[in-house]
């Protein structure tokens, strides 16, 4: 009997499978700090955040949650939570600072220490190779719209896998390539801040190619028992009405938001309607023979990041569901789609709270990819958290959000979706990209001036869920 099997389950009304993975997640640039230590060089997010006007309040990830110096303290927090798995990302510019050449041993040593201490604590290390921190030198050479970046990523993936050996239980190639391509090179609200529709589509293709090449590199370097996966932020797209023009708007967003990655990775093809939709932007001549076969290298699981659904109607000049973006990140859809509000409560990010979208998405994947195991690799919410005079951080809205979404996962499992685990975003309050430190997603409160960590009420609640192996009657 494993430690997880032995945990008490009394009082749980929604029990999850016995070997369900309970985790939490972070990303390197958002928590590590130590931006110029031990050979690390700037990533595109270092450059972007240090550019005036790019990040709220001029915040940067130079210190963040100082995880680089507080690994032991943060693993102790995970032990208190009782998580079985921890999803983190490896900083490319910490391991291979210029994106070329040999690995920096001090960089690898940090991740060796992290993974060794996780394993000693009985926690499975789940490593993401790319969570948006492209070495700046590679961006200067063309970035993701440049084909060579895909080959550089595969080389780095092999170096990381060789350096960490069998310490890592699951290797994830990319996190949310849609954001990398379309927010980084389309709308420009994420690093590197470029605004070109054709570059965003080129970047998406080269990210798919990079994924497939990295899968091969990792499998060549690590034991066969190591899992290899990909994480996508798939959009749960709803049309405002059943009218043909609204349904076509949803189709367009599904093509450039979802199938632009799903079809190459799982079927070795580009969606024909996407090619037609984007014909005014590009002829896709940057897709070379063999690219789509390479992108479709088999993987062991698909990670799903979900926060809220998306609703659309026929119209023009789409904006983000949360804020206006100009230019649009939706290449090929700008003149045909508009976003409409999703009713209900909203988080501090102004994102709608709707767990039904997660259930819908999981059932779609059950039907479209019946043989691919699924893992929820990110799910969570930002709220206006603060420590009260007694030092407690109470976040009942987050608890309600998490309860509803875990219930949706449970319902999807009962409906036949092969969901193997759930990673709550996030372990710690952190640098929230263009929002800086103004938004808090963590279940552990971080007082950034002192770096003091405090369990929020959601952390105590999640620890209880893990101990039960399921959800209590009420949040």
PDB file of C-alpha atoms in Angstrom, residues 60-335:
ATOM      1  CA  UNK A  60      10.481  42.448 -13.002  1.00  0.00           C
ATOM      2  CA  UNK A  61      11.271  38.849 -12.113  1.00  0.00           C
ATOM      3  CA  UNK A  62      14.758  39.749 -10.854  1.00  0.00           C
ATOM      4  CA  UNK A  63      13.898  38.541  -7.335  1.00  0.00           C
ATOM      5  CA  UNK A  64      10.308  37.261  -7.644  1.00  0.00           C
ATOM      6  CA  UNK A  65       9.657  34.742  -4.838  1.00  0.00           C
ATOM      7  CA  UNK A  66      13.402  34.081  -4.421  1.00  0.00           C
ATOM      8  CA  UNK A  67      12.801  30.375  -4.933  1.00  0.00           C
ATOM      9  CA  UNK A  68      16.379  29.917  -6.154  1.00  0.00           C
ATOM     10  CA  UNK A  69      17.568  30.510  -2.597  1.00  0.00           C
ATOM     11  CA  UNK A  70      14.534  29.022  -0.805  1.00  0.00           C
ATOM     12  CA  UNK A  71      14.126  25.614  -2.434  1.00  0.00           C
ATOM     13  CA  UNK A  72      14.176  23.728   0.863  1.00  0.00           C
ATOM     14  CA  UNK A  73      11.593  26.032   2.416  1.00  0.00           C
ATOM     15  CA  UNK A  74       9.277  25.670  -0.575  1.00  0.00           C
ATOM     16  CA  UNK A  75       9.565  21.881  -0.656  1.00  0.00           C
ATOM     17  CA  UNK A  76       8.639  21.881   3.025  1.00  0.00           C
ATOM     18  CA  UNK A  77       5.465  23.734   2.055  1.00  0.00           C
ATOM     19  CA  UNK A  78       4.686  21.037  -0.510  1.00  0.00           C
ATOM     20  CA  UNK A  79       5.160  18.351   2.129  1.00  0.00           C
ATOM     21  CA  UNK A  80       2.687  20.166   4.373  1.00  0.00           C
ATOM     22  CA  UNK A  81       0.207  20.191   1.501  1.00  0.00           C
ATOM     23  CA  UNK A  82       0.737  16.483   0.889  1.00  0.00           C
ATOM     24  CA  UNK A  83       1.093  16.820  -2.883  1.00  0.00           C
ATOM     25  CA  UNK A  84       2.202  13.740  -4.791  1.00  0.00           C
ATOM     26  CA  UNK A  85       3.647  15.732  -7.732  1.00  0.00           C
ATOM     27  CA  UNK A  86       5.251  19.132  -8.335  1.00  0.00           C
ATOM     28  CA  UNK A  87       5.280  20.781 -11.752  1.00  0.00           C
ATOM     29  CA  UNK A  88       8.080  23.313 -12.243  1.00  0.00           C
ATOM     30  CA  UNK A  89       9.883  24.722 -15.253  1.00  0.00           C
ATOM     31  CA  UNK A  90      13.556  24.723 -16.123  1.00  0.00           C
ATOM     32  CA  UNK A  91      14.927  28.130 -17.113  1.00  0.00           C
ATOM     33  CA  UNK A  92      16.529  27.728 -20.518  1.00  0.00           C
ATOM     34  CA  UNK A  93      18.964  30.663 -19.974  1.00  0.00           C
ATOM     35  CA  UNK A  94      20.060  29.140 -16.658  1.00  0.00           C
ATOM     36  CA  UNK A  95      21.017  25.835 -18.271  1.00  0.00           C
ATOM     37  CA  UNK A  96      22.138  27.004 -21.721  1.00  0.00           C
ATOM     38  CA  UNK A  97      22.527  30.780 -21.449  1.00  0.00           C
ATOM     39  CA  UNK A  98      22.926  31.690 -25.117  1.00  0.00           C
ATOM     40  CA  UNK A  99      20.708  28.949 -26.498  1.00  0.00           C
ATOM     41  CA  UNK A 100      23.752  27.255 -27.981  1.00  0.00           C
ATOM     42  CA  UNK A 101      26.655  25.182 -26.767  1.00  0.00           C
ATOM     43  CA  UNK A 102      27.215  23.085 -23.649  1.00  0.00           C
ATOM     44  CA  UNK A 103      25.137  23.210 -20.485  1.00  0.00           C
ATOM     45  CA  UNK A 104      26.202  25.318 -17.514  1.00  0.00           C
ATOM     46  CA  UNK A 105      26.782  22.924 -14.658  1.00  0.00           C
ATOM     47  CA  UNK A 106      25.778  25.360 -11.936  1.00  0.00           C
ATOM     48  CA  UNK A 107      22.449  25.779 -13.649  1.00  0.00           C
ATOM     49  CA  UNK A 108      21.919  22.035 -13.847  1.00  0.00           C
ATOM     50  CA  UNK A 109      23.064  21.701 -10.220  1.00  0.00           C
ATOM     51  CA  UNK A 110      20.150  23.879  -9.085  1.00  0.00           C
ATOM     52  CA  UNK A 111      17.659  21.554 -10.749  1.00  0.00           C
ATOM     53  CA  UNK A 112      19.513  18.474  -9.528  1.00  0.00           C
ATOM     54  CA  UNK A 113      19.153  19.759  -5.997  1.00  0.00           C
ATOM     55  CA  UNK A 114      15.490  20.581  -6.540  1.00  0.00           C
ATOM     56  CA  UNK A 115      14.626  17.187  -8.006  1.00  0.00           C
ATOM     57  CA  UNK A 116      16.704  15.262  -5.458  1.00  0.00           C
ATOM     58  CA  UNK A 117      14.996  17.032  -2.569  1.00  0.00           C
ATOM     59  CA  UNK A 118      11.577  16.483  -4.129  1.00  0.00           C
ATOM     60  CA  UNK A 119      12.226  12.784  -4.494  1.00  0.00           C
ATOM     61  CA  UNK A 120      13.520  12.595  -0.932  1.00  0.00           C
ATOM     62  CA  UNK A 121      10.221  14.161   0.155  1.00  0.00           C
ATOM     63  CA  UNK A 122       8.239  11.564  -1.812  1.00  0.00           C
ATOM     64  CA  UNK A 123       7.145  14.064  -4.480  1.00  0.00           C
ATOM     65  CA  UNK A 124       7.349  13.279  -8.202  1.00  0.00           C
ATOM     66  CA  UNK A 125       9.232  15.939 -10.189  1.00  0.00           C
ATOM     67  CA  UNK A 126       7.356  17.078 -13.315  1.00  0.00           C
ATOM     68  CA  UNK A 127       9.606  19.315 -15.403  1.00  0.00           C
ATOM     69  CA  UNK A 128       8.522  21.741 -18.112  1.00  0.00           C
ATOM     70  CA  UNK A 129      11.326  22.541 -20.514  1.00  0.00           C
ATOM     71  CA  UNK A 130       9.896  25.799 -21.835  1.00  0.00           C
ATOM     72  CA  UNK A 131       7.695  28.211 -19.917  1.00  0.00           C
ATOM     73  CA  UNK A 132       8.273  31.281 -22.107  1.00  0.00           C
ATOM     74  CA  UNK A 133      11.866  32.231 -21.142  1.00  0.00           C
ATOM     75  CA  UNK A 134      13.608  32.120 -24.526  1.00  0.00           C
ATOM     76  CA  UNK A 135      17.285  33.173 -24.256  1.00  0.00           C
ATOM     77  CA  UNK A 136      17.514  36.741 -25.503  1.00  0.00           C
ATOM     78  CA  UNK A 137      20.320  35.853 -27.910  1.00  0.00           C
ATOM     79  CA  UNK A 138      17.974  33.495 -29.754  1.00  0.00           C
ATOM     80  CA  UNK A 139      15.325  36.192 -29.965  1.00  0.00           C
ATOM     81  CA  UNK A 140      17.941  38.542 -31.373  1.00  0.00           C
ATOM     82  CA  UNK A 141      18.626  35.908 -34.035  1.00  0.00           C
ATOM     83  CA  UNK A 142      14.940  35.762 -35.007  1.00  0.00           C
ATOM     84  CA  UNK A 143      13.121  34.061 -32.133  1.00  0.00           C
ATOM     85  CA  UNK A 144      10.325  31.552 -32.638  1.00  0.00           C
ATOM     86  CA  UNK A 145       9.371  32.835 -36.117  1.00  0.00           C
ATOM     87  CA  UNK A 146      12.877  31.696 -37.154  1.00  0.00           C
ATOM     88  CA  UNK A 147      13.112  27.986 -37.985  1.00  0.00           C
ATOM     89  CA  UNK A 148      16.511  27.524 -36.359  1.00  0.00           C
ATOM     90  CA  UNK A 149      15.014  28.162 -32.910  1.00  0.00           C
ATOM     91  CA  UNK A 150      13.215  24.810 -33.086  1.00  0.00           C
ATOM     92  CA  UNK A 151      16.531  23.002 -33.518  1.00  0.00           C
ATOM     93  CA  UNK A 152      18.141  24.999 -30.740  1.00  0.00           C
ATOM     94  CA  UNK A 153      15.290  23.999 -28.436  1.00  0.00           C
ATOM     95  CA  UNK A 154      15.754  20.318 -29.244  1.00  0.00           C
ATOM     96  CA  UNK A 155      19.447  20.615 -28.405  1.00  0.00           C
ATOM     97  CA  UNK A 156      18.632  22.270 -25.081  1.00  0.00           C
ATOM     98  CA  UNK A 157      16.000  19.605 -24.310  1.00  0.00           C
ATOM     99  CA  UNK A 158      18.602  16.902 -24.796  1.00  0.00           C
ATOM    100  CA  UNK A 159      21.095  18.713 -22.552  1.00  0.00           C
ATOM    101  CA  UNK A 160      18.526  19.102 -19.782  1.00  0.00           C
ATOM    102  CA  UNK A 161      17.423  15.482 -20.014  1.00  0.00           C
ATOM    103  CA  UNK A 162      20.997  14.203 -20.010  1.00  0.00           C
ATOM    104  CA  UNK A 163      21.901  16.449 -17.086  1.00  0.00           C
ATOM    105  CA  UNK A 164      18.983  15.433 -14.890  1.00  0.00           C
ATOM    106  CA  UNK A 165      18.880  11.800 -15.961  1.00  0.00           C
ATOM    107  CA  UNK A 166      16.160   9.753 -14.310  1.00  0.00           C
ATOM    108  CA  UNK A 167      15.436  12.316 -11.586  1.00  0.00           C
ATOM    109  CA  UNK A 168      12.414  13.639 -13.529  1.00  0.00           C
ATOM    110  CA  UNK A 169       9.276  11.500 -13.726  1.00  0.00           C
ATOM    111  CA  UNK A 170       7.514  13.506 -16.451  1.00  0.00           C
ATOM    112  CA  UNK A 171       9.024  15.805 -19.083  1.00  0.00           C
ATOM    113  CA  UNK A 172       6.782  18.450 -20.625  1.00  0.00           C
ATOM    114  CA  UNK A 173       8.190  20.081 -23.737  1.00  0.00           C
ATOM    115  CA  UNK A 174       6.238  23.355 -23.982  1.00  0.00           C
ATOM    116  CA  UNK A 175       3.828  25.278 -21.807  1.00  0.00           C
ATOM    117  CA  UNK A 176       1.030  27.100 -23.640  1.00  0.00           C
ATOM    118  CA  UNK A 177       2.621  27.575 -27.063  1.00  0.00           C
ATOM    119  CA  UNK A 178      -0.466  29.600 -28.052  1.00  0.00           C
ATOM    120  CA  UNK A 179       0.633  32.339 -25.636  1.00  0.00           C
ATOM    121  CA  UNK A 180       4.235  32.168 -26.829  1.00  0.00           C
ATOM    122  CA  UNK A 181       3.180  32.568 -30.459  1.00  0.00           C
ATOM    123  CA  UNK A 182       0.149  34.834 -30.395  1.00  0.00           C
ATOM    124  CA  UNK A 183       0.662  36.992 -27.310  1.00  0.00           C
ATOM    125  CA  UNK A 184       4.412  37.215 -27.869  1.00  0.00           C
ATOM    126  CA  UNK A 185       4.479  37.811 -31.631  1.00  0.00           C
ATOM    127  CA  UNK A 186       0.879  38.741 -32.513  1.00  0.00           C
ATOM    128  CA  UNK A 187      -0.598  41.152 -29.981  1.00  0.00           C
ATOM    129  CA  UNK A 188       2.735  41.919 -28.302  1.00  0.00           C
ATOM    130  CA  UNK A 189       1.386  41.935 -24.736  1.00  0.00           C
ATOM    131  CA  UNK A 190       3.854  39.187 -23.755  1.00  0.00           C
ATOM    132  CA  UNK A 191       7.572  38.934 -24.389  1.00  0.00           C
ATOM    133  CA  UNK A 192       9.170  39.613 -26.791  1.00  0.00           C
ATOM    134  CA  UNK A 193       6.452  42.144 -27.569  1.00  0.00           C
ATOM    135  CA  UNK A 194       6.366  41.842 -31.346  1.00  0.00           C
ATOM    136  CA  UNK A 195       3.218  42.535 -33.385  1.00  0.00           C
ATOM    137  CA  UNK A 196       3.065  40.592 -36.631  1.00  0.00           C
ATOM    138  CA  UNK A 197       0.278  38.222 -37.663  1.00  0.00           C
ATOM    139  CA  UNK A 198       2.522  36.259 -40.008  1.00  0.00           C
ATOM    140  CA  UNK A 199       5.253  35.977 -37.375  1.00  0.00           C
ATOM    141  CA  UNK A 200       2.722  34.641 -34.873  1.00  0.00           C
ATOM    142  CA  UNK A 201       1.738  31.875 -37.308  1.00  0.00           C
ATOM    143  CA  UNK A 202       5.366  31.120 -38.130  1.00  0.00           C
ATOM    144  CA  UNK A 203       6.098  30.949 -34.399  1.00  0.00           C
ATOM    145  CA  UNK A 204       3.194  28.546 -33.820  1.00  0.00           C
ATOM    146  CA  UNK A 205       4.483  26.202 -36.518  1.00  0.00           C
ATOM    147  CA  UNK A 206       8.054  26.284 -35.244  1.00  0.00           C
ATOM    148  CA  UNK A 207       6.846  25.632 -31.694  1.00  0.00           C
ATOM    149  CA  UNK A 208       5.051  22.527 -32.963  1.00  0.00           C
ATOM    150  CA  UNK A 209       8.215  21.441 -34.741  1.00  0.00           C
ATOM    151  CA  UNK A 210      10.296  22.193 -31.638  1.00  0.00           C
ATOM    152  CA  UNK A 211       7.965  20.056 -29.547  1.00  0.00           C
ATOM    153  CA  UNK A 212       8.343  17.025 -31.793  1.00  0.00           C
ATOM    154  CA  UNK A 213      12.114  17.375 -32.052  1.00  0.00           C
ATOM    155  CA  UNK A 214      12.377  17.771 -28.278  1.00  0.00           C
ATOM    156  CA  UNK A 215      10.317  14.629 -27.666  1.00  0.00           C
ATOM    157  CA  UNK A 216      12.884  12.684 -29.700  1.00  0.00           C
ATOM    158  CA  UNK A 217      15.786  14.326 -27.865  1.00  0.00           C
ATOM    159  CA  UNK A 218      14.353  13.609 -24.418  1.00  0.00           C
ATOM    160  CA  UNK A 219      13.531  10.001 -25.247  1.00  0.00           C
ATOM    161  CA  UNK A 220      17.067   9.489 -26.525  1.00  0.00           C
ATOM    162  CA  UNK A 221      18.496  10.748 -23.243  1.00  0.00           C
ATOM    163  CA  UNK A 222      16.265   9.330 -20.497  1.00  0.00           C
ATOM    164  CA  UNK A 223      14.963   5.897 -19.538  1.00  0.00           C
ATOM    165  CA  UNK A 224      11.939   4.613 -21.391  1.00  0.00           C
ATOM    166  CA  UNK A 225       9.853   4.776 -18.219  1.00  0.00           C
ATOM    167  CA  UNK A 226       9.969   8.583 -18.160  1.00  0.00           C
ATOM    168  CA  UNK A 227       6.772  10.188 -19.447  1.00  0.00           C
ATOM    169  CA  UNK A 228       6.882  12.866 -22.143  1.00  0.00           C
ATOM    170  CA  UNK A 229       4.036  15.336 -22.574  1.00  0.00           C
ATOM    171  CA  UNK A 230       2.901  18.697 -23.910  1.00  0.00           C
ATOM    172  CA  UNK A 231       0.775  21.337 -22.157  1.00  0.00           C
ATOM    173  CA  UNK A 232      -1.772  23.409 -24.103  1.00  0.00           C
ATOM    174  CA  UNK A 233      -4.090  26.168 -22.960  1.00  0.00           C
ATOM    175  CA  UNK A 234      -6.980  24.975 -25.064  1.00  0.00           C
ATOM    176  CA  UNK A 235      -9.899  27.356 -25.440  1.00  0.00           C
ATOM    177  CA  UNK A 236     -13.358  26.188 -24.402  1.00  0.00           C
ATOM    178  CA  UNK A 237     -15.089  28.125 -27.185  1.00  0.00           C
ATOM    179  CA  UNK A 238     -18.839  28.784 -27.207  1.00  0.00           C
ATOM    180  CA  UNK A 239     -20.851  30.538 -29.892  1.00  0.00           C
ATOM    181  CA  UNK A 240     -23.289  33.178 -28.673  1.00  0.00           C
ATOM    182  CA  UNK A 241     -26.146  31.557 -30.595  1.00  0.00           C
ATOM    183  CA  UNK A 242     -26.660  28.607 -32.912  1.00  0.00           C
ATOM    184  CA  UNK A 243     -26.860  30.931 -35.894  1.00  0.00           C
ATOM    185  CA  UNK A 244     -24.500  29.811 -38.681  1.00  0.00           C
ATOM    186  CA  UNK A 245     -22.477  33.025 -38.542  1.00  0.00           C
ATOM    187  CA  UNK A 246     -21.902  32.702 -34.775  1.00  0.00           C
ATOM    188  CA  UNK A 247     -20.985  29.035 -35.105  1.00  0.00           C
ATOM    189  CA  UNK A 248     -18.505  29.976 -37.805  1.00  0.00           C
ATOM    190  CA  UNK A 249     -16.971  32.535 -35.451  1.00  0.00           C
ATOM    191  CA  UNK A 250     -16.445  29.763 -32.883  1.00  0.00           C
ATOM    192  CA  UNK A 251     -14.948  27.551 -35.593  1.00  0.00           C
ATOM    193  CA  UNK A 252     -12.426  30.245 -36.497  1.00  0.00           C
ATOM    194  CA  UNK A 253     -11.287  30.682 -32.898  1.00  0.00           C
ATOM    195  CA  UNK A 254     -11.126  26.928 -32.428  1.00  0.00           C
ATOM    196  CA  UNK A 255      -8.900  26.690 -35.504  1.00  0.00           C
ATOM    197  CA  UNK A 256      -6.359  29.340 -34.486  1.00  0.00           C
ATOM    198  CA  UNK A 257      -6.683  28.730 -30.749  1.00  0.00           C
ATOM    199  CA  UNK A 258      -6.820  24.933 -30.510  1.00  0.00           C
ATOM    200  CA  UNK A 259      -6.486  22.920 -33.699  1.00  0.00           C
ATOM    201  CA  UNK A 260      -3.388  24.827 -34.820  1.00  0.00           C
ATOM    202  CA  UNK A 261      -1.621  22.697 -32.186  1.00  0.00           C
ATOM    203  CA  UNK A 262      -3.859  19.641 -31.797  1.00  0.00           C
ATOM    204  CA  UNK A 263      -3.904  18.689 -35.475  1.00  0.00           C
ATOM    205  CA  UNK A 264      -0.130  18.822 -36.119  1.00  0.00           C
ATOM    206  CA  UNK A 265       0.779  17.170 -32.797  1.00  0.00           C
ATOM    207  CA  UNK A 266      -1.758  14.362 -32.866  1.00  0.00           C
ATOM    208  CA  UNK A 267      -2.582  13.953 -36.559  1.00  0.00           C
ATOM    209  CA  UNK A 268       0.459  15.298 -38.423  1.00  0.00           C
ATOM    210  CA  UNK A 269      -1.561  17.808 -40.435  1.00  0.00           C
ATOM    211  CA  UNK A 270      -2.604  21.433 -40.585  1.00  0.00           C
ATOM    212  CA  UNK A 271      -6.333  22.193 -40.323  1.00  0.00           C
ATOM    213  CA  UNK A 272      -7.535  23.004 -43.828  1.00  0.00           C
ATOM    214  CA  UNK A 273      -9.945  25.661 -42.580  1.00  0.00           C
ATOM    215  CA  UNK A 274      -7.113  27.374 -40.673  1.00  0.00           C
ATOM    216  CA  UNK A 275      -5.062  27.547 -43.868  1.00  0.00           C
ATOM    217  CA  UNK A 276      -8.065  29.052 -45.658  1.00  0.00           C
ATOM    218  CA  UNK A 277      -8.813  31.512 -42.841  1.00  0.00           C
ATOM    219  CA  UNK A 278      -5.228  32.765 -42.763  1.00  0.00           C
ATOM    220  CA  UNK A 279      -4.683  32.912 -46.537  1.00  0.00           C
ATOM    221  CA  UNK A 280      -4.700  36.741 -46.468  1.00  0.00           C
ATOM    222  CA  UNK A 281      -1.826  36.549 -43.958  1.00  0.00           C
ATOM    223  CA  UNK A 282       0.398  33.738 -45.262  1.00  0.00           C
ATOM    224  CA  UNK A 283       0.603  30.877 -47.719  1.00  0.00           C
ATOM    225  CA  UNK A 284       2.268  28.665 -45.076  1.00  0.00           C
ATOM    226  CA  UNK A 285       5.298  28.148 -47.324  1.00  0.00           C
ATOM    227  CA  UNK A 286       7.454  28.052 -44.169  1.00  0.00           C
ATOM    228  CA  UNK A 287       6.113  24.533 -43.513  1.00  0.00           C
ATOM    229  CA  UNK A 288       8.744  22.202 -44.972  1.00  0.00           C
ATOM    230  CA  UNK A 289       8.527  18.544 -45.949  1.00  0.00           C
ATOM    231  CA  UNK A 290       8.672  16.334 -42.876  1.00  0.00           C
ATOM    232  CA  UNK A 291       7.778  19.079 -40.377  1.00  0.00           C
ATOM    233  CA  UNK A 292       4.306  17.782 -39.611  1.00  0.00           C
ATOM    234  CA  UNK A 293       5.535  14.211 -39.233  1.00  0.00           C
ATOM    235  CA  UNK A 294       8.156  15.469 -36.793  1.00  0.00           C
ATOM    236  CA  UNK A 295       5.568  17.427 -34.811  1.00  0.00           C
ATOM    237  CA  UNK A 296       3.440  14.297 -34.423  1.00  0.00           C
ATOM    238  CA  UNK A 297       5.996  12.343 -32.400  1.00  0.00           C
ATOM    239  CA  UNK A 298       3.912  10.204 -29.980  1.00  0.00           C
ATOM    240  CA  UNK A 299       3.595  11.461 -26.402  1.00  0.00           C
ATOM    241  CA  UNK A 300       2.396   9.852 -23.177  1.00  0.00           C
ATOM    242  CA  UNK A 301      -0.054  12.506 -21.988  1.00  0.00           C
ATOM    243  CA  UNK A 302      -1.570  15.876 -22.819  1.00  0.00           C
ATOM    244  CA  UNK A 303      -1.548  18.624 -20.208  1.00  0.00           C
ATOM    245  CA  UNK A 304      -4.516  21.016 -20.113  1.00  0.00           C
ATOM    246  CA  UNK A 305      -4.372  24.514 -18.630  1.00  0.00           C
ATOM    247  CA  UNK A 306      -7.847  25.910 -17.993  1.00  0.00           C
ATOM    248  CA  UNK A 307      -9.072  29.060 -16.274  1.00  0.00           C
ATOM    249  CA  UNK A 308     -12.272  30.206 -18.017  1.00  0.00           C
ATOM    250  CA  UNK A 309     -14.324  29.689 -21.201  1.00  0.00           C
ATOM    251  CA  UNK A 310     -14.493  31.940 -24.250  1.00  0.00           C
ATOM    252  CA  UNK A 311     -17.705  33.126 -25.904  1.00  0.00           C
ATOM    253  CA  UNK A 312     -17.806  34.576 -29.425  1.00  0.00           C
ATOM    254  CA  UNK A 313     -20.159  35.917 -32.045  1.00  0.00           C
ATOM    255  CA  UNK A 314     -19.895  37.036 -35.624  1.00  0.00           C
ATOM    256  CA  UNK A 315     -18.505  40.529 -35.851  1.00  0.00           C
ATOM    257  CA  UNK A 316     -15.224  42.346 -36.220  1.00  0.00           C
ATOM    258  CA  UNK A 317     -12.102  43.451 -34.357  1.00  0.00           C
ATOM    259  CA  UNK A 318     -11.906  40.803 -31.629  1.00  0.00           C
ATOM    260  CA  UNK A 319     -10.391  41.606 -28.291  1.00  0.00           C
ATOM    261  CA  UNK A 320      -9.183  39.434 -25.487  1.00  0.00           C
ATOM    262  CA  UNK A 321     -11.953  38.142 -23.212  1.00  0.00           C
ATOM    263  CA  UNK A 322     -10.255  40.054 -20.394  1.00  0.00           C
ATOM    264  CA  UNK A 323      -8.935  43.246 -21.994  1.00  0.00           C
ATOM    265  CA  UNK A 324      -8.678  45.010 -25.292  1.00  0.00           C
ATOM    266  CA  UNK A 325      -5.693  44.051 -27.369  1.00  0.00           C
ATOM    267  CA  UNK A 326      -4.465  45.940 -30.385  1.00  0.00           C
ATOM    268  CA  UNK A 327      -3.382  44.440 -32.671  1.00  0.00           C
ATOM    269  CA  UNK A 328      -5.290  41.192 -32.323  1.00  0.00           C
ATOM    270  CA  UNK A 329      -3.654  37.880 -31.341  1.00  0.00           C
ATOM    271  CA  UNK A 330      -6.249  36.008 -33.430  1.00  0.00           C
ATOM    272  CA  UNK A 331      -4.552  35.807 -36.814  1.00  0.00           C
ATOM    273  CA  UNK A 332      -7.079  35.334 -39.589  1.00  0.00           C
ATOM    274  CA  UNK A 333     -10.100  36.007 -37.369  1.00  0.00           C
ATOM    275  CA  UNK A 334      -9.854  39.768 -36.806  1.00  0.00           C
ATOM    276  CA  UNK A 335     -12.559  40.737 -39.281  1.00  0.00           C
TER     277      UNK A 335
END
